[in-house]
Coordinates of C-alpha atoms in Angstrom, one line a residue:
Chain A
X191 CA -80.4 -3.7 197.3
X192 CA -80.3 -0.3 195.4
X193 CA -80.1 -0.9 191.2
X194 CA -77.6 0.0 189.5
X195 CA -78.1 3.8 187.9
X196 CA -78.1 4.3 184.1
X197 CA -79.5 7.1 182.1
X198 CA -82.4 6.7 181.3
X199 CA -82.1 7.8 177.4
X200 CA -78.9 8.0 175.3
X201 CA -79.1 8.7 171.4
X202 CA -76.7 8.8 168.5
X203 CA -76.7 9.4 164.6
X204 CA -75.9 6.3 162.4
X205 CA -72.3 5.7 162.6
X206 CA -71.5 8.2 166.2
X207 CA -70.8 6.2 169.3
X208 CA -73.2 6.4 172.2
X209 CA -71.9 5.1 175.7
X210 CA -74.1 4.3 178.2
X211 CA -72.7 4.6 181.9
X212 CA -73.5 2.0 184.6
X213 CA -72.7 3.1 188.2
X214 CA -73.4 0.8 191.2
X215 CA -71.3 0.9 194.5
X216 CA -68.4 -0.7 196.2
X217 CA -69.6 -3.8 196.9
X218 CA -71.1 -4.5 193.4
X219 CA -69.6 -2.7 190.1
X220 CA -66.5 -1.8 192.3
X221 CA -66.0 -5.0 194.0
X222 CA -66.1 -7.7 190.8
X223 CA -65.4 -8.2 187.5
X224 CA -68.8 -9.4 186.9
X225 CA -70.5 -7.0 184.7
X226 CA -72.5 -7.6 182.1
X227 CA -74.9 -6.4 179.6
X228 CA -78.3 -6.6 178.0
X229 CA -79.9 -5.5 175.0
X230 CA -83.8 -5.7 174.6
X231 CA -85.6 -5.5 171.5
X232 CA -90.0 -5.3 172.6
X233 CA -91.6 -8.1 171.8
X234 CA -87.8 -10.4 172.0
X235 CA -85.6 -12.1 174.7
X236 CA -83.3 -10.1 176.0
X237 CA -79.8 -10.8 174.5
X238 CA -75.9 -10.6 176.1
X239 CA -73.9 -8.5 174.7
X240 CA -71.0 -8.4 176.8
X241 CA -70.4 -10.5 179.9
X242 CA -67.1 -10.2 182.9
X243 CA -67.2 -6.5 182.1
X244 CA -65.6 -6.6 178.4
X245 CA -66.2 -10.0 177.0
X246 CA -68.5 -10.6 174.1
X247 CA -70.5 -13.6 173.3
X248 CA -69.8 -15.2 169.9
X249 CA -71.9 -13.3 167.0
X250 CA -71.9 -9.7 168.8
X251 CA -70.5 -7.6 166.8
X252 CA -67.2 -5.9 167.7
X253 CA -68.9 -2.6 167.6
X254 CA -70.0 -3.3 171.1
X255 CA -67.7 -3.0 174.0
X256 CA -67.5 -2.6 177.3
X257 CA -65.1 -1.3 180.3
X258 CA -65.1 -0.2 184.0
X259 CA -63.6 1.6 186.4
X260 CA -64.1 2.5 190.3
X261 CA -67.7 1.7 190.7
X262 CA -68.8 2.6 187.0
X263 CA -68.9 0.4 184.1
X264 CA -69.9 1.8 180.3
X265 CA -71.2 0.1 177.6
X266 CA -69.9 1.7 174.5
X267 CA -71.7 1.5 170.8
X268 CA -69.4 2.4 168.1
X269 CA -70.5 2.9 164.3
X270 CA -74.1 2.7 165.4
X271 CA -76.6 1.4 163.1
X272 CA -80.5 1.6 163.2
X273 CA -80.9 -1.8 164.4
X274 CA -79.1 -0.7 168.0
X275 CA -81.9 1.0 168.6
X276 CA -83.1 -0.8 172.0
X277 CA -82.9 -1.1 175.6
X278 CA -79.9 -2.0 177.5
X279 CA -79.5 -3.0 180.7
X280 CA -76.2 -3.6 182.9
X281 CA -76.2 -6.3 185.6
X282 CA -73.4 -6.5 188.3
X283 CA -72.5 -9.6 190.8
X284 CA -73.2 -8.3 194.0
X285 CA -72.0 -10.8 196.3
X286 CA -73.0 -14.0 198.3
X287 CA -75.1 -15.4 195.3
X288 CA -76.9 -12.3 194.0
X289 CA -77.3 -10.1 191.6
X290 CA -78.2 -6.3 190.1
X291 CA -80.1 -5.1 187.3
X292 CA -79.7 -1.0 186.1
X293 CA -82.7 0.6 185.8
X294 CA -82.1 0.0 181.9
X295 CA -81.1 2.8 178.9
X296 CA -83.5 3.3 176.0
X297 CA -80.7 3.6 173.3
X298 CA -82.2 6.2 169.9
X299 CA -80.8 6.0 166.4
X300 CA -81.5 9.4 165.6
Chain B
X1153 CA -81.0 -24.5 170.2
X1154 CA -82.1 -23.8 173.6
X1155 CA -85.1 -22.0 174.6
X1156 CA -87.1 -21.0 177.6
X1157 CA -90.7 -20.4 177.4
X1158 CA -92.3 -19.2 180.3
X1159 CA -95.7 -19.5 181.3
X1160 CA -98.7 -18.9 183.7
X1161 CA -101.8 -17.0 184.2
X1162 CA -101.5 -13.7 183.4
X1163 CA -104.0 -12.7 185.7
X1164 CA -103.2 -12.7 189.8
X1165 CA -106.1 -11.1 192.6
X1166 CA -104.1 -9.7 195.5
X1167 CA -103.0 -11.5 198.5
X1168 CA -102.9 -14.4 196.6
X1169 CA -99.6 -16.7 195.2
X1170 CA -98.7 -16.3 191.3
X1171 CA -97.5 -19.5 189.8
X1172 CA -95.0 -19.7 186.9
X1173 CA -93.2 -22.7 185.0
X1174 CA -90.7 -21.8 182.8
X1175 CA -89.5 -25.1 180.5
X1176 CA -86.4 -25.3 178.9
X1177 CA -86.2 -27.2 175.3
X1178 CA -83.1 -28.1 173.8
X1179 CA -81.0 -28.3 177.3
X1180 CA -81.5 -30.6 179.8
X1181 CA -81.8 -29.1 182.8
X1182 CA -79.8 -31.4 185.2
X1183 CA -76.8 -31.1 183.1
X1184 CA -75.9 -28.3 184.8
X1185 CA -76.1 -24.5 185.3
X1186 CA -78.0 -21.9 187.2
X1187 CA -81.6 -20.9 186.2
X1188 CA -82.9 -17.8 187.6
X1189 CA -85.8 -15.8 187.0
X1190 CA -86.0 -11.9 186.3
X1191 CA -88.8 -9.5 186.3
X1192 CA -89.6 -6.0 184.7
X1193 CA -92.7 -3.9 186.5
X1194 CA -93.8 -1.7 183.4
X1195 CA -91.9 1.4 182.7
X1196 CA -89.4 -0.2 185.3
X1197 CA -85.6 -1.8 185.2
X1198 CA -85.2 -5.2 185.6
X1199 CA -84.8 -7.2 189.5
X1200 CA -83.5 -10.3 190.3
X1201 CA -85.7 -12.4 192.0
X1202 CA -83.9 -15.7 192.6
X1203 CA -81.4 -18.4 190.9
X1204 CA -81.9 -22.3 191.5
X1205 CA -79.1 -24.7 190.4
X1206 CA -80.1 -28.0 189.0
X1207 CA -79.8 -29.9 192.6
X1208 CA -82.0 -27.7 193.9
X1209 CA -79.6 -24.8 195.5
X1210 CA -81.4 -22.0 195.7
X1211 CA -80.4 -18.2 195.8
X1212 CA -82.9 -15.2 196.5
X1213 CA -83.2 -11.4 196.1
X1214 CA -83.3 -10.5 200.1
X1215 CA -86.1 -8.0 199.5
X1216 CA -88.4 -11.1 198.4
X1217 CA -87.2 -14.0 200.0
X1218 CA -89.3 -14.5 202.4
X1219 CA -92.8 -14.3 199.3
X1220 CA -90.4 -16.5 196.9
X1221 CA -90.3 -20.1 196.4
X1222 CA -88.3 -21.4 193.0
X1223 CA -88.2 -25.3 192.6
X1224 CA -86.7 -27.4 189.7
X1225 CA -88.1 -30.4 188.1
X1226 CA -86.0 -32.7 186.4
X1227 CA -88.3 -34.9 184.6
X1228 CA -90.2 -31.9 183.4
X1229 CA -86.8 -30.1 182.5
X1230 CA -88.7 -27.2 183.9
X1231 CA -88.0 -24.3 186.8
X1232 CA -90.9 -22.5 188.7
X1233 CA -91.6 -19.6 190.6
X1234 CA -94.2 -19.1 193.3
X1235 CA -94.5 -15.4 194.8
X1236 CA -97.0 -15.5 197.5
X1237 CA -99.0 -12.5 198.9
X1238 CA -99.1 -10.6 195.9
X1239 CA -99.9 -7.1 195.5
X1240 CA -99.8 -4.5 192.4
X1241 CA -96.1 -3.8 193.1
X1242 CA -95.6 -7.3 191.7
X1243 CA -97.3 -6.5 188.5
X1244 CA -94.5 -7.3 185.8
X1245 CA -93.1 -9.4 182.6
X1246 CA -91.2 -12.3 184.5
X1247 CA -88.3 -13.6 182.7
X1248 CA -86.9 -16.9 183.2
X1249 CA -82.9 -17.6 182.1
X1250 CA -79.4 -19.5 182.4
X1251 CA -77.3 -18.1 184.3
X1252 CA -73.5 -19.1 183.8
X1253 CA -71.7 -19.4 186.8
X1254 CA -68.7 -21.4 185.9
X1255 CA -67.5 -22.7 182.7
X1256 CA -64.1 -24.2 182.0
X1257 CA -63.1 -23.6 185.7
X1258 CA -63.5 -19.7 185.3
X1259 CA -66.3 -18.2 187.2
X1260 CA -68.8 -15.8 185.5
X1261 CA -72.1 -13.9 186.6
X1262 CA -74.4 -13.8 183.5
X1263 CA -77.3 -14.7 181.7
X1264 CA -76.9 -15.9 178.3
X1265 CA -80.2 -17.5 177.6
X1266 CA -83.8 -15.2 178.2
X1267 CA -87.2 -16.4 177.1
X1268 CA -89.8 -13.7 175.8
X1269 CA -91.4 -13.3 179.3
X1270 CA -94.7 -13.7 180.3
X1271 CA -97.1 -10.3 181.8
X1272 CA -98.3 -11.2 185.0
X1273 CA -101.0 -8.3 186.1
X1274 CA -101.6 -8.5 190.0
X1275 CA -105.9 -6.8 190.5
X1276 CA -109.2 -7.7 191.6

């Protein structure tokens, strides 16, 4: 099992949008609707911000979204603010039981 | 409000098995739901290592199946991980969560609770 591939860095000025990409292959991204992900502040828990590819867990803030297509799935940031400023990682279902981590996306509030 | 604290030395010579418990507060574990762990090697992305249901059911990464043993104790309301035969590569923060398979009959893949971790440093 490969990870998924992210950027490593992505960056934005208070109030841009930033949108990280998330590819993986046919048989994870591509194959279910089972995408989801993570930010990570140092020192916390990593958090979900979106789960099933678009979905957000009650109290993230719409700002945050999410989408796929083909084998890619994107986490977009709108209206960013300085406490976005984390890591994010996407995770995909990859069939019979498992599961994929990216290689994570150090998000800067420039 | 559910948390998961993780826990264990932090310390591991090579060749030998690391140990972690991960207990869960606020939740009783045999309710229901998936509990996996997660680890990060420094400057790394995360890897699943393995999910275990409540009954027991377990589901591992295949590259570290055959190192990887994760139980569930009820009456502790706590999960564990054993990794045998460690070497450096298994230096990392290991992560224990909830992962939602199912709720309300619709199936998900996701974590939605993480405790802080816990750095576990594989060296003589």
């Amino acid at each position: 099992q490969s990870a998924l591939t992210q950027p490593p860095s992505a960056s934005g000025s208070p109030g841009q949008s930033v949108t990280i990409s998330c590819t993986g292959t046919s048989s994870d991204v591509g194959a279910y609707d089972y995408v989801s992900w993570y930010q990570y502040h140092p020192g916390k828990a990593p958090k979900v911000i979106i789960y099933d590819v678009n979905k957000r867990p009650s109290g993230v803030p719409d700002r945050f979204s999410g989408s796929k297509s083909d084998n890619t799935a994107s986490l977009t940031v709108s209206g960013l603010q300085a406490e976005d400023e984390a890591d994010y990682y996407c995770s995909s279902y990859a069939g019979s039981n498992s599961l994929m981590f990216g290689g994570g996306t150090k998000v800067t509030v420039l | 409000q559910v948390q998961l604290q993780e826990s264990g030395p932090g310390l591991v010579r090579p060749s030998e098995t690391l140990s972690l418990t991960c207990a869960v507060s606020g939740y009783f574990i045999g309710s229901g739901f998936y509990w996996g762990w997660i680890r990060q090697p420094p400057g790394k992305g995360l890897e699943w290592i393995g999910s275990i249901f409540h009954s027991g059911y377990t589901h591992h990464n295949s590259s570290l199946k055959s190192r990887v043993t994760i139980s569930v104790d009820t009456s502790k309301n706590q999960i564990s991980l054993k990794l045998n035969h460690v070497t450096a590569a298994d230096t990392a923060v290991y992560y224990c969560a909830r992962l939602v398979t199912l709720t309300r009959g619709v199936y998900h893949w996701y974590f939605d609770l993480w405790g802080r971790g816990t750095l576990v440093t594989v060296s003589s």
